[in-house]
Structures are given as structure tokens and as C-alpha cells.
mmCIF file of C-alpha atoms in Angstrom:
data_model
loop_
_atom_site.group_PDB
_atom_site.id
_atom_site.type_symbol
_atom_site.label_atom_id
_atom_site.label_comp_id
_atom_site.label_asym_id
_atom_site.label_seq_id
_atom_site.Cartn_x
_atom_site.Cartn_y
_atom_site.Cartn_z
ATOM 1 C CA UNK A 1 70.521 62.432 105.449
ATOM 2 C CA UNK A 2 71.924 61.994 101.953
ATOM 3 C CA UNK A 3 68.796 60.340 100.530
ATOM 4 C CA UNK A 4 66.418 63.059 101.756
ATOM 5 C CA UNK A 5 67.800 66.026 99.803
ATOM 6 C CA UNK A 6 66.333 66.656 96.382
ATOM 7 C CA UNK A 7 68.633 68.562 94.053
ATOM 8 C CA UNK A 8 67.393 69.150 90.543
ATOM 9 C CA UNK A 9 70.003 69.233 87.801
ATOM 10 C CA UNK A 10 70.164 72.626 86.098
ATOM 11 C CA UNK A 11 70.508 72.331 82.310
ATOM 12 C CA UNK A 12 71.413 75.186 79.969
ATOM 13 C CA UNK A 13 71.108 75.280 76.204
ATOM 14 C CA UNK A 14 68.791 73.580 73.766
ATOM 15 C CA UNK A 15 68.220 70.428 71.692
ATOM 16 C CA UNK A 16 70.460 67.577 72.895
ATOM 17 C CA UNK A 17 70.665 68.967 76.451
ATOM 18 C CA UNK A 18 67.052 69.694 77.259
ATOM 19 C CA UNK A 19 64.796 68.932 74.318
ATOM 20 C CA UNK A 20 64.254 72.662 73.679
ATOM 21 C CA UNK A 21 64.899 74.212 70.293
ATOM 22 C CA UNK A 22 68.486 75.478 70.064
ATOM 23 C CA UNK A 23 68.818 79.230 69.761
ATOM 24 C CA UNK A 24 71.502 80.757 67.518
ATOM 25 C CA UNK A 25 74.380 81.392 69.956
ATOM 26 C CA UNK A 26 76.716 83.533 67.862
ATOM 27 C CA UNK A 27 73.865 85.517 66.305
ATOM 28 C CA UNK A 28 72.457 86.290 69.755
ATOM 29 C CA UNK A 29 75.880 87.349 71.058
ATOM 30 C CA UNK A 30 76.433 89.566 67.988
ATOM 31 C CA UNK A 31 72.996 91.175 68.351
ATOM 32 C CA UNK A 32 73.589 91.818 72.036
ATOM 33 C CA UNK A 33 77.034 93.273 71.331
ATOM 34 C CA UNK A 34 75.414 95.690 68.893
ATOM 35 C CA UNK A 35 72.862 96.746 71.538
ATOM 36 C CA UNK A 36 69.942 94.926 69.925
ATOM 37 C CA UNK A 37 67.454 92.368 71.206
ATOM 38 C CA UNK A 38 69.096 88.915 71.087
ATOM 39 C CA UNK A 39 65.856 87.341 69.823
ATOM 40 C CA UNK A 40 64.828 89.587 66.916
ATOM 41 C CA UNK A 41 67.841 91.865 66.412
ATOM 42 C CA UNK A 42 65.543 94.852 65.861
ATOM 43 C CA UNK A 43 64.582 96.295 69.265
ATOM 44 C CA UNK A 44 66.967 98.216 71.486
ATOM 45 C CA UNK A 45 68.598 96.303 74.342
ATOM 46 C CA UNK A 46 69.553 99.368 76.429
ATOM 47 C CA UNK A 47 67.606 102.491 77.400
ATOM 48 C CA UNK A 48 70.600 104.008 79.218
ATOM 49 C CA UNK A 49 74.339 103.322 79.155
ATOM 50 C CA UNK A 50 74.129 99.928 80.882
ATOM 51 C CA UNK A 51 70.437 99.800 81.858
ATOM 52 C CA UNK A 52 68.502 97.227 79.865
ATOM 53 C CA UNK A 53 64.940 97.627 78.683
ATOM 54 C CA UNK A 54 62.324 95.486 80.435
ATOM 55 C CA UNK A 55 60.935 94.070 77.189
ATOM 56 C CA UNK A 56 61.852 94.344 73.521
ATOM 57 C CA UNK A 57 59.708 96.986 71.832
ATOM 58 C CA UNK A 58 59.582 94.925 68.608
ATOM 59 C CA UNK A 59 59.143 91.241 69.546
ATOM 60 C CA UNK A 60 58.089 91.539 73.199
ATOM 61 C CA UNK A 61 60.910 89.335 74.576
ATOM 62 C CA UNK A 62 61.276 89.917 78.315
ATOM 63 C CA UNK A 63 64.804 91.030 79.154
ATOM 64 C CA UNK A 64 64.398 92.415 82.691
ATOM 65 C CA UNK A 65 65.349 89.130 84.367
ATOM 66 C CA UNK A 66 68.840 88.833 82.863
ATOM 67 C CA UNK A 67 71.656 88.225 85.350
ATOM 68 C CA UNK A 68 74.760 89.685 83.709
ATOM 69 C CA UNK A 69 75.851 90.976 87.146
ATOM 70 C CA UNK A 70 79.617 91.647 87.284
ATOM 71 C CA UNK A 71 80.743 89.396 84.423
ATOM 72 C CA UNK A 72 80.819 92.214 81.817
ATOM 73 C CA UNK A 73 82.998 94.367 84.077
ATOM 74 C CA UNK A 74 85.395 91.470 84.721
ATOM 75 C CA UNK A 75 85.647 90.721 81.012
ATOM 76 C CA UNK A 76 86.295 94.393 80.209
ATOM 77 C CA UNK A 77 89.068 94.492 82.832
ATOM 78 C CA UNK A 78 90.720 91.438 81.272
ATOM 79 C CA UNK A 79 90.438 92.792 77.709
ATOM 80 C CA UNK A 80 91.581 96.330 78.528
ATOM 81 C CA UNK A 81 94.335 95.031 80.796
ATOM 82 C CA UNK A 82 95.805 92.892 78.038
ATOM 83 C CA UNK A 83 95.638 95.721 75.505
ATOM 84 C CA UNK A 84 97.082 98.405 77.785
ATOM 85 C CA UNK A 85 99.764 96.307 79.494
ATOM 86 C CA UNK A 86 100.910 94.782 76.200
ATOM 87 C CA UNK A 87 101.015 98.179 74.522
ATOM 88 C CA UNK A 88 102.777 99.750 77.486
ATOM 89 C CA UNK A 89 105.454 97.069 77.461
ATOM 90 C CA UNK A 90 106.011 97.482 73.713
ATOM 91 C CA UNK A 91 106.284 101.276 74.021
ATOM 92 C CA UNK A 92 108.549 101.024 77.074
ATOM 93 C CA UNK A 93 110.866 98.620 75.244
ATOM 94 C CA UNK A 94 111.190 100.838 72.172
ATOM 95 C CA UNK A 95 111.141 104.398 73.549
ATOM 96 C CA UNK A 96 112.389 106.450 76.485
ATOM 97 C CA UNK A 97 109.271 108.189 77.752
ATOM 98 C CA UNK A 98 109.110 109.733 81.210
ATOM 99 C CA UNK A 99 106.683 108.508 83.856
ATOM 100 C CA UNK A 100 104.503 111.595 83.290
ATOM 101 C CA UNK A 101 104.317 110.888 79.550
ATOM 102 C CA UNK A 102 103.342 107.297 80.240
ATOM 103 C CA UNK A 103 100.625 108.435 82.643
ATOM 104 C CA UNK A 104 99.296 110.931 80.105
ATOM 105 C CA UNK A 105 99.028 108.152 77.512
ATOM 106 C CA UNK A 106 97.915 105.077 79.446
ATOM 107 C CA UNK A 107 95.474 106.463 82.032
ATOM 108 C CA UNK A 108 93.140 108.145 79.494
ATOM 109 C CA UNK A 109 93.479 105.190 77.105
ATOM 110 C CA UNK A 110 92.480 102.775 79.876
ATOM 111 C CA UNK A 111 89.420 104.840 80.824
ATOM 112 C CA UNK A 112 88.301 105.322 77.206
ATOM 113 C CA UNK A 113 88.692 101.634 76.334
ATOM 114 C CA UNK A 114 86.829 100.512 79.465
ATOM 115 C CA UNK A 115 83.905 102.849 78.781
ATOM 116 C CA UNK A 116 83.811 101.950 75.082
ATOM 117 C CA UNK A 117 83.728 98.191 75.760
ATOM 118 C CA UNK A 118 81.367 97.975 78.752
ATOM 119 C CA UNK A 119 78.023 98.214 76.912
ATOM 120 C CA UNK A 120 78.934 95.884 74.017
ATOM 121 C CA UNK A 121 80.336 93.276 76.405
ATOM 122 C CA UNK A 122 77.241 93.455 78.626
ATOM 123 C CA UNK A 123 75.031 93.065 75.553
ATOM 124 C CA UNK A 124 77.046 90.044 74.433
ATOM 125 C CA UNK A 125 76.671 88.428 77.872
ATOM 126 C CA UNK A 126 72.897 88.982 77.760
ATOM 127 C CA UNK A 127 72.810 87.476 74.252
ATOM 128 C CA UNK A 128 74.727 84.458 75.550
ATOM 129 C CA UNK A 129 72.274 84.023 78.424
ATOM 130 C CA UNK A 130 69.300 84.267 76.054
ATOM 131 C CA UNK A 131 70.752 81.734 73.590
ATOM 132 C CA UNK A 132 71.458 79.218 76.370
ATOM 133 C CA UNK A 133 68.059 79.673 78.098
ATOM 134 C CA UNK A 134 69.777 80.973 81.234
ATOM 135 C CA UNK A 135 68.333 83.080 84.075
ATOM 136 C CA UNK A 136 64.682 83.314 83.106
ATOM 137 C CA UNK A 137 65.146 83.210 79.332
ATOM 138 C CA UNK A 138 63.868 79.627 79.355
ATOM 139 C CA UNK A 139 60.387 80.592 80.613
ATOM 140 C CA UNK A 140 61.019 79.219 84.083
ATOM 141 C CA UNK A 141 61.555 81.143 87.278
ATOM 142 C CA UNK A 142 65.063 81.248 88.729
ATOM 143 C CA UNK A 143 65.124 79.781 92.185
ATOM 144 C CA UNK A 144 67.921 79.977 94.685
ATOM 145 C CA UNK A 145 69.173 76.781 96.285
ATOM 146 C CA UNK A 146 69.031 76.583 100.045
ATOM 147 C CA UNK A 147 72.128 75.169 101.653
ATOM 148 C CA UNK A 148 70.491 73.904 104.795
#
């Protein structure tokens, strides 16, 4: 019955949305991109290539509950794809390289760019989640909705 279901509205962000103090969005994204804690900017965000620390060693902010999931990988694919495809088209239009030469240029460039961007993009996504009180950064437990 339509009147029996209770769905609570999920609100992200601070101040005018939820009454919580707004966190600095662009500062948090920048700190995350640089591999630092989005709260204090001092502690390390990663202990391995893409493995985040459980808590910040400086301010104690819990980070283990972030939910970056596949978004950083999707963003890296979009960024690298635009760079490589655009560059390939420009080179193809102005030169006469063989297919082997193209492969020797674009395959390594694609791999290097993807690896170089993955950690900063993941850090930026975590900074975004922290600034908007998403996925446990708002001191409440994430709960999954049942669709029954």
C-alpha cells in the first residue's frame, strides 16, 4: 500500500540542505587529489596505490567507510580517452605514421596516463564525499534500502 512505506529523504551537503556546517568542497577535493586527508590536509590518504588508510594519522578522521567504488576508474577512462583520442586524431591528420608506430605511441601513453591519474582521481572523489557528508562522513551509518 502506498501509505505504508516509509522512505526517508537522503540529503547530502551542509548548511541550507541539512543544518550541518558546510565543509570546504574545493579544498577537500584538492587535498584528496594530492593524497592527503580531506579534513586536515596533513595525514596521508593512501597506504598503498589505491588502498586508503582506515583513519587519518593526524586528525583521526575515519576514512575506511568511503564508497568511491568504480567512479574513479570511470572518470579516468573518460579523461584519458579524450586526451588520447584527440591527440591521435590530431597526429593522424598531420602525419603519415604506420599502424605499428601509432600502437607504439598510443598504447604506452594510455597505460601511463591511466596509472598516473587513478590515485589522484580516487582521492578527489573521497574528498568530494567527505565535503558533502556522503557515505558515513556525516556520522551516520549507511543503510541500504529494501525494495520489497
